[in-house]
CSV table of C-alpha atoms in Angstrom, one decimal:
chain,number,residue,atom,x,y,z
A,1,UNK,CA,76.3,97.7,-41.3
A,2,UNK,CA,80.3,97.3,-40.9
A,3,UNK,CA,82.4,97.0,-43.7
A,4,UNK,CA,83.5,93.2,-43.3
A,5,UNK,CA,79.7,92.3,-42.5
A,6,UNK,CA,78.6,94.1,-45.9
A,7,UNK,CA,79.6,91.0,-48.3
A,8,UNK,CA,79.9,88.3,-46.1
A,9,UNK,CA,75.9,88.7,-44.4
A,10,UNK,CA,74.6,85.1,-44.4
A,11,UNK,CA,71.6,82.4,-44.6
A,12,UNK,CA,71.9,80.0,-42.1
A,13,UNK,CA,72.0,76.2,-43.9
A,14,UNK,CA,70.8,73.7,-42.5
A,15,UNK,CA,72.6,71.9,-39.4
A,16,UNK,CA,72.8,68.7,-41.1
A,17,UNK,CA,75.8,70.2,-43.1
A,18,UNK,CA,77.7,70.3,-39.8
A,19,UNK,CA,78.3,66.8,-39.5
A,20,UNK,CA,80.2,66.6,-42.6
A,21,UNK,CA,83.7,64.7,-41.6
A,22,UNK,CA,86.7,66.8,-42.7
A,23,UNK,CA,87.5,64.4,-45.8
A,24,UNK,CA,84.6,65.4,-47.9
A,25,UNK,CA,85.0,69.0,-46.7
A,26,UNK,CA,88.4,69.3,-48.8
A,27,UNK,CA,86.8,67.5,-51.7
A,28,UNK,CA,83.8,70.3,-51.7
A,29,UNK,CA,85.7,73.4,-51.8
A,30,UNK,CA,86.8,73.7,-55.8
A,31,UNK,CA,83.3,72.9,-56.6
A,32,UNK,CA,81.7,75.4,-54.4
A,33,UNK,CA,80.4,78.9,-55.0
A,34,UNK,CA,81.1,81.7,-53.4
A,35,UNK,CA,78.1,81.8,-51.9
A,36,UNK,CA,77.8,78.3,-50.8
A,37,UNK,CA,81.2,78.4,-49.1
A,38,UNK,CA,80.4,81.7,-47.1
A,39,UNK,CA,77.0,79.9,-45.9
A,40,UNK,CA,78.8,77.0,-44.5
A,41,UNK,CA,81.6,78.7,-42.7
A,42,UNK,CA,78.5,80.3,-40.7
A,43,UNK,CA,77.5,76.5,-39.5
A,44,UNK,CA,80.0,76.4,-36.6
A,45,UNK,CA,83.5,76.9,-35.1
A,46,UNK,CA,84.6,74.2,-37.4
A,47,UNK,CA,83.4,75.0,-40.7
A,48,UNK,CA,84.3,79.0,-40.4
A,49,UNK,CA,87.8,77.6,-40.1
A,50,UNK,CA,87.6,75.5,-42.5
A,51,UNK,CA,86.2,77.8,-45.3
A,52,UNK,CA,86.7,81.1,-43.9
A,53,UNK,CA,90.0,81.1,-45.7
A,54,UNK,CA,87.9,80.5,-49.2
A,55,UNK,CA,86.2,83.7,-48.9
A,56,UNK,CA,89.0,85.9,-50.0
A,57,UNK,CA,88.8,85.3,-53.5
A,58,UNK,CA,85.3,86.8,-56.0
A,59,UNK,CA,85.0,86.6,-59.6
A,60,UNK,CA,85.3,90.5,-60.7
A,61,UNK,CA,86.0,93.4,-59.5
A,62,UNK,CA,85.3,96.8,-61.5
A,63,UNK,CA,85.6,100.6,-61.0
A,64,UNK,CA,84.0,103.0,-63.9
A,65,UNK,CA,83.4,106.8,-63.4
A,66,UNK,CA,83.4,110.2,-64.9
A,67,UNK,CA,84.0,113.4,-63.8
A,68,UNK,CA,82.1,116.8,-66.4
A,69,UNK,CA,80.5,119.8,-66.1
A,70,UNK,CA,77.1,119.9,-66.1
A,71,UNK,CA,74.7,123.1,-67.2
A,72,UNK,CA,71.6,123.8,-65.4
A,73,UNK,CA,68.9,126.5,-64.5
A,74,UNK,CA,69.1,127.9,-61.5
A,75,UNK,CA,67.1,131.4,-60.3
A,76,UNK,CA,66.5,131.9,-63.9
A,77,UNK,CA,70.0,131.5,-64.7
A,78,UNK,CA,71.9,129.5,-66.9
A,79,UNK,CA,75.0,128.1,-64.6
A,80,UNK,CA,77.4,125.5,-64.8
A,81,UNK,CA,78.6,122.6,-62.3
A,82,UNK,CA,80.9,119.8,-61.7
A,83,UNK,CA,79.4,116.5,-61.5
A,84,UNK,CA,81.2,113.6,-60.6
A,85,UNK,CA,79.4,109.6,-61.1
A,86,UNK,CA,81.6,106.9,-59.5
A,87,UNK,CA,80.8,102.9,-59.8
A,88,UNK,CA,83.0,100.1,-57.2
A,89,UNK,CA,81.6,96.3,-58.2
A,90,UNK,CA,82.6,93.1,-56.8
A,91,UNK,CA,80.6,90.3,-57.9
A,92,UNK,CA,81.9,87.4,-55.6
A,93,UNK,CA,80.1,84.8,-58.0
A,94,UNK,CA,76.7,84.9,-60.2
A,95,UNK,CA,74.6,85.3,-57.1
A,96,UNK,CA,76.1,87.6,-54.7
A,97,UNK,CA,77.5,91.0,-55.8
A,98,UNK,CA,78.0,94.2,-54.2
A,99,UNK,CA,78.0,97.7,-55.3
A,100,UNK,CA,78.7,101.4,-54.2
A,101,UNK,CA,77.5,104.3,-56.6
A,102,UNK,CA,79.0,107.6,-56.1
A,103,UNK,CA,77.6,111.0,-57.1
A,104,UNK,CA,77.6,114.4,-57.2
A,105,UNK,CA,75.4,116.8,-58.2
A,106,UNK,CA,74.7,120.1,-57.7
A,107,UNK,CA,77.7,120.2,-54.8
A,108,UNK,CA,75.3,117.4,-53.1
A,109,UNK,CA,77.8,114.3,-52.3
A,110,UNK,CA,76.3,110.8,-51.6
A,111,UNK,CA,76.8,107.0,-52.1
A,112,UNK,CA,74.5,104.5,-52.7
A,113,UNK,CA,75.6,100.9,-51.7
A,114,UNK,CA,73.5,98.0,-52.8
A,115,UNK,CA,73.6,94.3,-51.9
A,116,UNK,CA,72.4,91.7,-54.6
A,117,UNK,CA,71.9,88.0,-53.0
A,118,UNK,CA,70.5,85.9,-55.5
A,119,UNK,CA,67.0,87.1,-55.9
A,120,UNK,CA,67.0,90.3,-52.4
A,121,UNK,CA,68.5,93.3,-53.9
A,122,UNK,CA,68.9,95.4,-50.5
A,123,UNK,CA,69.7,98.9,-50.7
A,124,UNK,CA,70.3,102.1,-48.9
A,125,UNK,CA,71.7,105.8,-49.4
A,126,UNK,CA,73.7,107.9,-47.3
A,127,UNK,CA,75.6,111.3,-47.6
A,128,UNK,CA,79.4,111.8,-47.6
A,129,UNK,CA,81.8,114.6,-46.5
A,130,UNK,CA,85.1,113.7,-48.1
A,131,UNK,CA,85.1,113.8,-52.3
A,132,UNK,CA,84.4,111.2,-54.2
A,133,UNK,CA,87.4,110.4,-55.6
A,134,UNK,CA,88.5,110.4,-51.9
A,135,UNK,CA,86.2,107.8,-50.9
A,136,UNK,CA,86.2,106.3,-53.9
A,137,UNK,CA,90.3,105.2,-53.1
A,138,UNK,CA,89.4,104.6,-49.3
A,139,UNK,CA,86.6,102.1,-50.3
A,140,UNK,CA,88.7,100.5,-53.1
A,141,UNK,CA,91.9,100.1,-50.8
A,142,UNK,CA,90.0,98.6,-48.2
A,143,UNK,CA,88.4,96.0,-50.9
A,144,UNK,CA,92.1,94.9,-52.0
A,145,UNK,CA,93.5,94.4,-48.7
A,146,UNK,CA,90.2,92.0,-47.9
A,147,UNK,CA,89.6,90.2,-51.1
A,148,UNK,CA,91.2,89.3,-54.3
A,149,UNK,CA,89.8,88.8,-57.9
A,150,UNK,CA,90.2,86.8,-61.0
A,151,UNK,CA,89.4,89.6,-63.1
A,152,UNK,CA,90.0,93.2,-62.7
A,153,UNK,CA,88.5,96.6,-64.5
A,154,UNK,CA,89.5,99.9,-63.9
A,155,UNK,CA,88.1,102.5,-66.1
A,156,UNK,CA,88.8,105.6,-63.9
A,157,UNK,CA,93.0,107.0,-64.1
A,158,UNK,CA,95.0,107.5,-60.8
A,159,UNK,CA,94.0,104.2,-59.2
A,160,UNK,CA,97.4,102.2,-59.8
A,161,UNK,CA,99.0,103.3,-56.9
A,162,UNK,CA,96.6,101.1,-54.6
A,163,UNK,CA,97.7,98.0,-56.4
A,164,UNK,CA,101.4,98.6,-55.0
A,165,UNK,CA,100.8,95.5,-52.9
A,166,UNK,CA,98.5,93.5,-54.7
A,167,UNK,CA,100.4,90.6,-55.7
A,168,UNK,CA,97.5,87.9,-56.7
A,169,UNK,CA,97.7,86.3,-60.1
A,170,UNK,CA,94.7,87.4,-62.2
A,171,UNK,CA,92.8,85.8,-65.0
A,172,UNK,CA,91.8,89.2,-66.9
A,173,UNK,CA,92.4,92.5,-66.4
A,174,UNK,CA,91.1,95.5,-68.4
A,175,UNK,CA,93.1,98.6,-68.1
A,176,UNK,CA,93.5,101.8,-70.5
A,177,UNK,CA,97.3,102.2,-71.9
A,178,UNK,CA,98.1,105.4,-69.7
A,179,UNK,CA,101.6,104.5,-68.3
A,180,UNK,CA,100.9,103.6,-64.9
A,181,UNK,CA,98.0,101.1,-66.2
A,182,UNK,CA,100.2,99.2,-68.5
A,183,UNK,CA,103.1,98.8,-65.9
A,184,UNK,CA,100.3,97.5,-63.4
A,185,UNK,CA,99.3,94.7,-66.3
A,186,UNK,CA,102.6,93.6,-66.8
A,187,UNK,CA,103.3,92.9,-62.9
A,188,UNK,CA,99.8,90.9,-62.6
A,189,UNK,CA,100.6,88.7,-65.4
A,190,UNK,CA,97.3,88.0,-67.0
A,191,UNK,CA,96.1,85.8,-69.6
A,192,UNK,CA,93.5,88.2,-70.8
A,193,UNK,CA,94.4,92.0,-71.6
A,194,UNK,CA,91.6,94.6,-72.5
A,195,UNK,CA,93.2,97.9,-73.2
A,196,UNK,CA,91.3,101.0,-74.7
A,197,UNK,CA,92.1,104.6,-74.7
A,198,UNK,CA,91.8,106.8,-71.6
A,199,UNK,CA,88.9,108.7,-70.8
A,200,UNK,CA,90.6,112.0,-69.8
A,201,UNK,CA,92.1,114.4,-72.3
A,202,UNK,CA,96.1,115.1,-71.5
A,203,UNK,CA,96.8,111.6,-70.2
A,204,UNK,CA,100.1,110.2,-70.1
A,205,UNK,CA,99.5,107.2,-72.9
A,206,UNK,CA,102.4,104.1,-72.9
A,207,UNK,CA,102.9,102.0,-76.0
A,208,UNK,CA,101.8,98.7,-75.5
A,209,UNK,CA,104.6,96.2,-76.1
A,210,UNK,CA,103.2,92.5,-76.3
A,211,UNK,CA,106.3,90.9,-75.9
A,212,UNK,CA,106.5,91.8,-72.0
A,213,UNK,CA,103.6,89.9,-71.8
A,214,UNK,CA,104.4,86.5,-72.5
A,215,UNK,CA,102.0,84.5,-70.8
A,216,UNK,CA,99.2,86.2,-72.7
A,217,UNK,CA,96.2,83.9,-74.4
A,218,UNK,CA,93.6,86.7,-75.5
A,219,UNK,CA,94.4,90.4,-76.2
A,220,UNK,CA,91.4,93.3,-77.3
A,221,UNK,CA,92.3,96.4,-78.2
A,222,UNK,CA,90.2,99.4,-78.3
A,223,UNK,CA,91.7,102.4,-79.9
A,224,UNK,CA,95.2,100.9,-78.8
A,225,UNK,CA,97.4,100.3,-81.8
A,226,UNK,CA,98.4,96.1,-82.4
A,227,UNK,CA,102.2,95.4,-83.5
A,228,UNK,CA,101.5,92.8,-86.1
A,229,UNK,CA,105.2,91.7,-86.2
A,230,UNK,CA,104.6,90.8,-82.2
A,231,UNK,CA,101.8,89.0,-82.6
A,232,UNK,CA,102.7,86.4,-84.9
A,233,UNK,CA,105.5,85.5,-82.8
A,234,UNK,CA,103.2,85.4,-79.4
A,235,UNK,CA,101.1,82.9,-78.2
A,236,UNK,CA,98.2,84.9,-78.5
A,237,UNK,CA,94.9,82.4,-79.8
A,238,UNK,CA,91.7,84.7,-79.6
A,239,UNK,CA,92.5,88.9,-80.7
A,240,UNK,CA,90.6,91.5,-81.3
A,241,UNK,CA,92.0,94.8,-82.7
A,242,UNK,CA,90.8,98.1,-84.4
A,243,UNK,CA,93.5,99.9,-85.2
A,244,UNK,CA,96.8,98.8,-86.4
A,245,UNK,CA,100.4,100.6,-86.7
A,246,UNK,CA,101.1,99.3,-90.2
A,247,UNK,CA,98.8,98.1,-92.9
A,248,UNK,CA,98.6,94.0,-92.4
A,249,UNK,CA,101.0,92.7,-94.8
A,250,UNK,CA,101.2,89.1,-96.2
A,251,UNK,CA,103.8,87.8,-94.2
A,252,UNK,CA,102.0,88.2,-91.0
A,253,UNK,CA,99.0,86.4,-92.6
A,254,UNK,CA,100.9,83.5,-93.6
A,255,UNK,CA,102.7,83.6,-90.2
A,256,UNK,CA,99.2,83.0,-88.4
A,257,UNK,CA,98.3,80.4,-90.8
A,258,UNK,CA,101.3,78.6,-90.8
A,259,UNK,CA,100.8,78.8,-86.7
A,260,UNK,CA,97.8,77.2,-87.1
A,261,UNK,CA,98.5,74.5,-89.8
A,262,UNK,CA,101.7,73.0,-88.0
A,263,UNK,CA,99.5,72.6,-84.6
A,264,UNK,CA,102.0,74.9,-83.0
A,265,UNK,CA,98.9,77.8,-81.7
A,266,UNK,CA,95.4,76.6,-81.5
A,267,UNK,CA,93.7,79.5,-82.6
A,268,UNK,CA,90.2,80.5,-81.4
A,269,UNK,CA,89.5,83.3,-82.9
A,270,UNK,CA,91.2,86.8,-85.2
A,271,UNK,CA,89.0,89.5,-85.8
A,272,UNK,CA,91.4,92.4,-86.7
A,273,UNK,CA,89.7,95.1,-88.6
A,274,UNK,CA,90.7,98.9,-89.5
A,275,UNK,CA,88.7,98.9,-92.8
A,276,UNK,CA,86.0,99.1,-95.0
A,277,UNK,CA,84.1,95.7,-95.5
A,278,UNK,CA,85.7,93.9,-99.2
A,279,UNK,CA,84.1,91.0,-100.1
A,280,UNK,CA,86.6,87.8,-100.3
A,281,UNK,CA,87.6,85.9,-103.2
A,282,UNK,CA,88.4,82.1,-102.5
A,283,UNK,CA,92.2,81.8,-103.5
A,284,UNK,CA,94.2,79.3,-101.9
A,285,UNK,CA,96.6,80.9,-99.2
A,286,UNK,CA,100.0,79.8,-100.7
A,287,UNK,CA,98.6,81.9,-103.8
A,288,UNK,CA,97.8,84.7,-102.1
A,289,UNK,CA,100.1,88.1,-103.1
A,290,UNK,CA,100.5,91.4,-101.3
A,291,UNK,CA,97.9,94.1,-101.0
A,292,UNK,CA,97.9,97.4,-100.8
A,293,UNK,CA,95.9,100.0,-99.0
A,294,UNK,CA,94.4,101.2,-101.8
A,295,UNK,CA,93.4,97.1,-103.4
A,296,UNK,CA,90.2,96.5,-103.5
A,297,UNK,CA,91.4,93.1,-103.2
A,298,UNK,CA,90.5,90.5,-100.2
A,299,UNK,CA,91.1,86.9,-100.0
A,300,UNK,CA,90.0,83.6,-98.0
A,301,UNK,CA,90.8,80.2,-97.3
A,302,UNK,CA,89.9,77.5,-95.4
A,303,UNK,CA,93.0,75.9,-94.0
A,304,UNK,CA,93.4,72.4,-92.2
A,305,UNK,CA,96.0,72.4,-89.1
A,306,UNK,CA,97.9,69.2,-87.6
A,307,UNK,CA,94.8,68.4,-85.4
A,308,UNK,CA,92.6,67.7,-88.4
A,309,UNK,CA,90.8,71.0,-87.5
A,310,UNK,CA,89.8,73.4,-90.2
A,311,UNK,CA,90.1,77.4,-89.9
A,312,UNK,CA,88.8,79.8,-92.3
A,313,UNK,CA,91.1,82.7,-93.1
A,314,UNK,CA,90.4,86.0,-94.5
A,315,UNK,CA,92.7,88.9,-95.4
A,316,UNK,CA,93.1,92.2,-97.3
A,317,UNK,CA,95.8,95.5,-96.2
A,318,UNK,CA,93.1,96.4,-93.6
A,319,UNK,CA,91.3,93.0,-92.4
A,320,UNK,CA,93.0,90.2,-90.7
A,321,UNK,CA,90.2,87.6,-89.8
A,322,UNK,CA,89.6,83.7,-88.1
A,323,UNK,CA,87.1,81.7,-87.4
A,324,UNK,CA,87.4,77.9,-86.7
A,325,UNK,CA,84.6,75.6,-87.8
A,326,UNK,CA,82.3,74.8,-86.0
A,327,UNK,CA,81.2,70.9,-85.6
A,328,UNK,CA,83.3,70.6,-88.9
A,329,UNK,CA,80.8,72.7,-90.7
A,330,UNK,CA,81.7,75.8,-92.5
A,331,UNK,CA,81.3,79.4,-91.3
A,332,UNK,CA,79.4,81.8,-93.6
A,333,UNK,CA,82.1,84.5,-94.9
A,334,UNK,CA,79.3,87.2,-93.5
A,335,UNK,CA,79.4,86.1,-90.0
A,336,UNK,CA,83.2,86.6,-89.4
C-alpha cells in the first residue's frame, strides 16, 4: 500500500450524500470528523474537492523511542547488543489512527505499521535496510510535509531539524528542554507546553524562559525547573510543576491570589509541588507570613474572585496549590 493511500483508505457512504447542495456542505465541515470528512470526499468529483482540502489537519502526532544495549546468550555466551525501539503515531481523530513501530534486535531491523479504523485494526510487518533512526526521519518528514497537527510529541532528540518548515499553529506541544526543542516551541507558539528532561545522558539542556512564550494558557513541567517570579506575571491558568529554582515565597502566593480575586486570570488549576506532604492550617491569606524551608508550616484559604467564584489556596516554602470549587461546593484539602 502507498504512502498517501495508507491513512486516507476509505468506506464508501452512501450516494445519497452526493446530492448535498454546496450551502450545507460549508456548514458541515467544522462539525465533522476526520473520518467523516475523508469518507465524503470519496463520494464524487465534487465532494473530493470540496473536502479534500480538510484532510490535512489530525488531532496528534507523537514520536517516542529509545536506543540501549541489550545482554543476551548466545552459543553459551554472555554478549551484548544494541537495540533500538522507535514509535511514529498520528491519530487523525478518535477513530482513525496510524502507527509505525520500529525495532531492532539482535542486528534484525523491521517496522511494523498498523492501521486502526474504528473497530478493524489492520496490520502488517516488513524488514528494512536503512537504520532506524534513518527511516524513522524519512517517514516523519514525509508526515509533515502531508499533514498537520494540533498537538505534537517528540520524545526522541535530533528531530527539530524536520520542523524547519513547519509553520502551522499548534494547540499543544510536548518537547524535552534540550536547546533545539525549546527554540522549536517558541516558533509554534502553543497554548499548551509539556517539557521534561531528555532521555539521553550528555544532552545540550536550554533554560526555559516563560516570558518568550506569551500566549501560553497551561505549562507542565517534568524535571524542568519553574521561574516563580515569571509566572505570576504570565497568563498561565492551569500549571503543573515539580521542581522549582527557589523555594515559593509569599509574594508569589499572594501574587496568584490577588490574580485570581481581581478577575484579572481565571485560574483552573496550580499543583506545584517539590515537597513533603504538611498538612494545612486554615488562616486567612492576608494573614499569612513567610516560610521557610525548614517550617513545618502550611497554610490555606478559600478565596472569592470578581466572578463570584471561589478558589481554595494552599501554600508552604515547597507547595504552591489550586483548586476551584466545584458546583460551589468545597474541595477536600486531601484531594488537591
Amino acid at each position: 500500500m502507498k504512502d498517501d493511500e495508507e491513512i486516507e483508505k476509505i468506506r464508501q457512504p452512501a450516494p445519497s450524500f452526493s446530492r448535498l447542495p454546496e450551502v450545507v456542505l460549508d456548514h458541515l465541515v467544522p462539525f465533522l470528523k476526520w473520518s467523516s470528512r475523508r469518507s465524503l470526499s470519496q463520494v464524487n468529483s465534487r465532494f473530493r474537492g470540496h473536502f479534500l482540502p480538510f484532510l490535512v489537519e489530525g488531532n496528534s502526532l507523537s514520536v517516542k523511542g529509545q536506543v540501549f544495549v541489550d545482554v543476551g546468550d548466545r552459543n553459551q555466551q554472555t554478549v551484548s547488543f544494541l537495540s533500538e525501539f522507535y514509535t511514529i503515531r498520528c491519530e487523525m481523530d478518535d477513530e482513525i489512527a496510524v502507527e509505525w513501530t520500529l525495532k531492532m534486535e539482535s542486528g534484525m531491523r523491521t517496522v511494523v505499521h498498523t492501521h486502526y479504523d474504528r473497530d478493524v485494526e489492520k496490520s502488517k510487518t516488513e524488514s528494512i535496510l536503512i537504520s532506524s533512526s534513518d527511516y524513522l526521519k524519512k517517514k516523519l518528514k514525509w508526515i509533515l510535509e502531508k499533514y498537520r497537527f494540533k498537538r505534537i510529541h517528540l520524545g526522541v532528540p535530533g528531530l527539530s531539524h524536520l520542523f524547519n518548515s513547519y509553520n502551522h499553529k499548534i494547540h499543544e506541544i510536548g518537547v524535552s528542554d534540550e536547546v533545539e526543542y525549546l527554540q522549536l516551541a517558541e516558533r509554534l507558539c502553543p497554548k499548551k507546553l509539556v517539557l521534561f528532561q531528555p532521555m539521553q545522558l550528555g544532552s545540550k539542556r536550554g533554560k526555559f524562559n516563560l516570558k518568550k512564550f506569551p500566549q501560553l494558557e497551561e505549562l507542565r513541567l517534568y524535571g524542568v525547573a519553574l521561574d516563580l517570579d515569571q509566572l505570576v506575571e504570565s497568563k498561565v491558568v492551569k500549571v503543573q510543576a515539580d521542581t522549582l529554582e527557589n523555594d515559593i515565597k509569599l509574594k508569589h502566593a499572594k501574587k496568584i491570589i490577588q490574580n485570581w480575586k481581581s478577575g484579572r486570570l481565571n485560574y483552573k488549576e496550580i499543583q506545584i509541588s517539590c515537597g513533603p506532604y504538611r498538612i494545612p492550617t486554615r488562616v486567612p491569606y492576608n494573614f499569612w507570613s513567610d516560610l521557610s524551608d525548614e517550617s513545618t508550616d502550611g497554610y490555606y484559604d478559600n478565596v472569592v474572585n470578581a466572578h463570584h467564584k471561589t478558589g481554595s489556596f494552599r501554600y508552604s516554602s515547597r507547595t504552591l496549590l489550586f483548586v476551584p470549587w466545584d458546583d460551589g461546593i468545597e474541595p477536600s484539602l486531601w484531594c488537591f
